[in-house]
C-alpha positions as CSV (number, residue, x, y, z in Angstrom):
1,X,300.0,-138.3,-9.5
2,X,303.3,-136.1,-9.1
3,X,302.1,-132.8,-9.9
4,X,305.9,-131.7,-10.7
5,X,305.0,-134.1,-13.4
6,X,301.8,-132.8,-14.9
7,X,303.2,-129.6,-14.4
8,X,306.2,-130.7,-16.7
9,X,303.9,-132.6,-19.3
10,X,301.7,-129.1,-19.7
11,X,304.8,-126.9,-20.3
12,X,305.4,-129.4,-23.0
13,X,302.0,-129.6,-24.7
14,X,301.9,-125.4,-24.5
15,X,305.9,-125.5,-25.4
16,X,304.3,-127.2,-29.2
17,X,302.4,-124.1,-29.0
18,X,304.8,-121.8,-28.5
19,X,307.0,-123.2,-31.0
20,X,304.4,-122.9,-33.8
21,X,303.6,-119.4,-33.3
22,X,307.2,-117.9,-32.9
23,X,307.8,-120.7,-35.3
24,X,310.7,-121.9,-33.3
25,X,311.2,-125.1,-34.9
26,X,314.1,-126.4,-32.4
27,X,311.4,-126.3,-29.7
28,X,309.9,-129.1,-30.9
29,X,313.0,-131.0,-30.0
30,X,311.5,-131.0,-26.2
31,X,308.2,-132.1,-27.2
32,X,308.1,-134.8,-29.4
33,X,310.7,-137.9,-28.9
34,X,312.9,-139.0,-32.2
35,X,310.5,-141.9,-33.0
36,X,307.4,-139.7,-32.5
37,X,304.5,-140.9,-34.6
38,X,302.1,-137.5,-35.7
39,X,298.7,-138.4,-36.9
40,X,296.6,-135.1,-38.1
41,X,293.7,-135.6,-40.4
42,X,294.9,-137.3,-43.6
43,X,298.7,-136.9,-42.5
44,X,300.8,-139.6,-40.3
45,X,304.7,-139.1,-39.8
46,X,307.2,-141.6,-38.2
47,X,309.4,-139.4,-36.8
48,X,309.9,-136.2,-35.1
49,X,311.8,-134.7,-38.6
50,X,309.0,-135.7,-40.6
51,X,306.1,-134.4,-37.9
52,X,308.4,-130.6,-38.4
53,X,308.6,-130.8,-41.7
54,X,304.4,-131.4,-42.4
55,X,303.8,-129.1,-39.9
56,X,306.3,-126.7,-41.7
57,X,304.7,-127.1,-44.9
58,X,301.3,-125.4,-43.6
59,X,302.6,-123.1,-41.5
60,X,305.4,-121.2,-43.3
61,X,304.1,-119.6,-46.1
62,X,301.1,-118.7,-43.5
63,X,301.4,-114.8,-41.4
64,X,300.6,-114.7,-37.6
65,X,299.4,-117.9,-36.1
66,X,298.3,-118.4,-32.4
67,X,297.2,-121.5,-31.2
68,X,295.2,-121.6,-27.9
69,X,295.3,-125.4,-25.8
70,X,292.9,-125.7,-23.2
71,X,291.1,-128.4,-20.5
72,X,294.5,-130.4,-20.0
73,X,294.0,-133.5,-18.9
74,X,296.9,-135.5,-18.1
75,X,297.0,-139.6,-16.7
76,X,300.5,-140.6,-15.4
77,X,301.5,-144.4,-15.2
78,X,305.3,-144.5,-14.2
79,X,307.1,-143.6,-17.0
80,X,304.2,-143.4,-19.5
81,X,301.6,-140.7,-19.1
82,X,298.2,-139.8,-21.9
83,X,296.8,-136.2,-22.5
84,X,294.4,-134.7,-23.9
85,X,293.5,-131.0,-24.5
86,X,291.4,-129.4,-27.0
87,X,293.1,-127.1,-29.3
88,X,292.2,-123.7,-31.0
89,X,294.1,-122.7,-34.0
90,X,294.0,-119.2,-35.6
91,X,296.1,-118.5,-38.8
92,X,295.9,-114.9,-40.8
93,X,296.9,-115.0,-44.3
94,X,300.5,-113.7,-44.9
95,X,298.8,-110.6,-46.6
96,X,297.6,-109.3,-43.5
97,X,295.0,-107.0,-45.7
98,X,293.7,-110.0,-47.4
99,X,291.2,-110.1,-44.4
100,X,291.8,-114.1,-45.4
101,X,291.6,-116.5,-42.1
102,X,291.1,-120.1,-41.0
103,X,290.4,-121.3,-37.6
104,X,290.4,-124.9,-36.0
105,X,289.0,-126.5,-33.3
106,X,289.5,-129.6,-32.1
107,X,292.1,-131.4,-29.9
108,X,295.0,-133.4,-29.4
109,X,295.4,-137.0,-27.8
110,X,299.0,-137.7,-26.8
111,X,301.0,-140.7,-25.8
112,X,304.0,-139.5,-23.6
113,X,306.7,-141.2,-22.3
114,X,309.4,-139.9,-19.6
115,X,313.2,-140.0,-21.4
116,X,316.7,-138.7,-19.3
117,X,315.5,-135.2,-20.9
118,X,312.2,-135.2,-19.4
119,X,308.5,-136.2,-21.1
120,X,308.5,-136.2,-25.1
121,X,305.5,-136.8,-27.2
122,X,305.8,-140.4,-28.6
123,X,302.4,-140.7,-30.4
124,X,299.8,-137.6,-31.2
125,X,296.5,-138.0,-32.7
126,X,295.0,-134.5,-33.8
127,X,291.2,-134.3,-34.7
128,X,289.5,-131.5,-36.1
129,X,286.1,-130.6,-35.2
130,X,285.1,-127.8,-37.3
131,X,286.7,-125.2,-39.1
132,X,286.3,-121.4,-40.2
133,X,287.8,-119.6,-43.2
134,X,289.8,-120.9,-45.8
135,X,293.1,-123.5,-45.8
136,X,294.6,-121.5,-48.7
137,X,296.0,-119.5,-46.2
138,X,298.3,-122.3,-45.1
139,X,301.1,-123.4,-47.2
140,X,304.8,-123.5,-47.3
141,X,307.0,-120.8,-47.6
């Protein structure tokens, strides 16, 4: 395995991170690939527009996020590479003085592949283990 290239693919899981948390949307342009499929729970999307706009609709009516990605695993095969990494989400209500939270913990699977712009996300599968709090903190804006 190049490590140049698991290097690259775990910037690019912790770059979907990043992007949720400073909720800079136009980051996820360098982590999933236009035909990305996003599988989380009860949601599936086709397409990288579709996978912002469901993850959008939880996360911006909700206040300070920070998600936490751990235990990368990462299997390369040319062009095509898999990853795995467990995933620990916390989300505060947008009243702050609510005292209202929810926290996940599960993981993400990913199907990668490598483009002319580097590795993008082609296929995610997100499992949730077990949560804490209360969902009706998430929402759209």
């Amino acid at each position: 395995m190049n490590p140049d290239d698991r290097a690259a693919i775990c910037d690019l899981l912790n770059r979907y991170a990043e992007a949720l948390d400073t909720r800079a949307w136009e980051l996820l342009d360098e982590v999933f690939a236009d035909d990305a499929v996003f599988e989380f729970g009860e949601f599936r999307t086709r397409t990288r527009a579709e996978a912002v706009a469901m993850i959008r609709s939880h996360l911006d009516g909700c206040g300070p996020t920070q998600h936490l990605l751990g235990n990368h695993r990462v299997e390369i095969d040319g062009d095509r590479a898999f990853s795995h990494v467990y995933v620990r989400a916390f989300h505060l209500d947008r009243n702050e003085d609510s005292g209202r939270t929810y926290e996940m913990f599960g993981e993400y699977r990913d199907e990668l592949r490598r483009t002319a712009e580097g590795w993008r996300s082609v296929h995610r599968r997100g499992k949730v283990f077990f949560e804490l709090g209360t969902r009706e903190v998430l929402g759209p804006g």
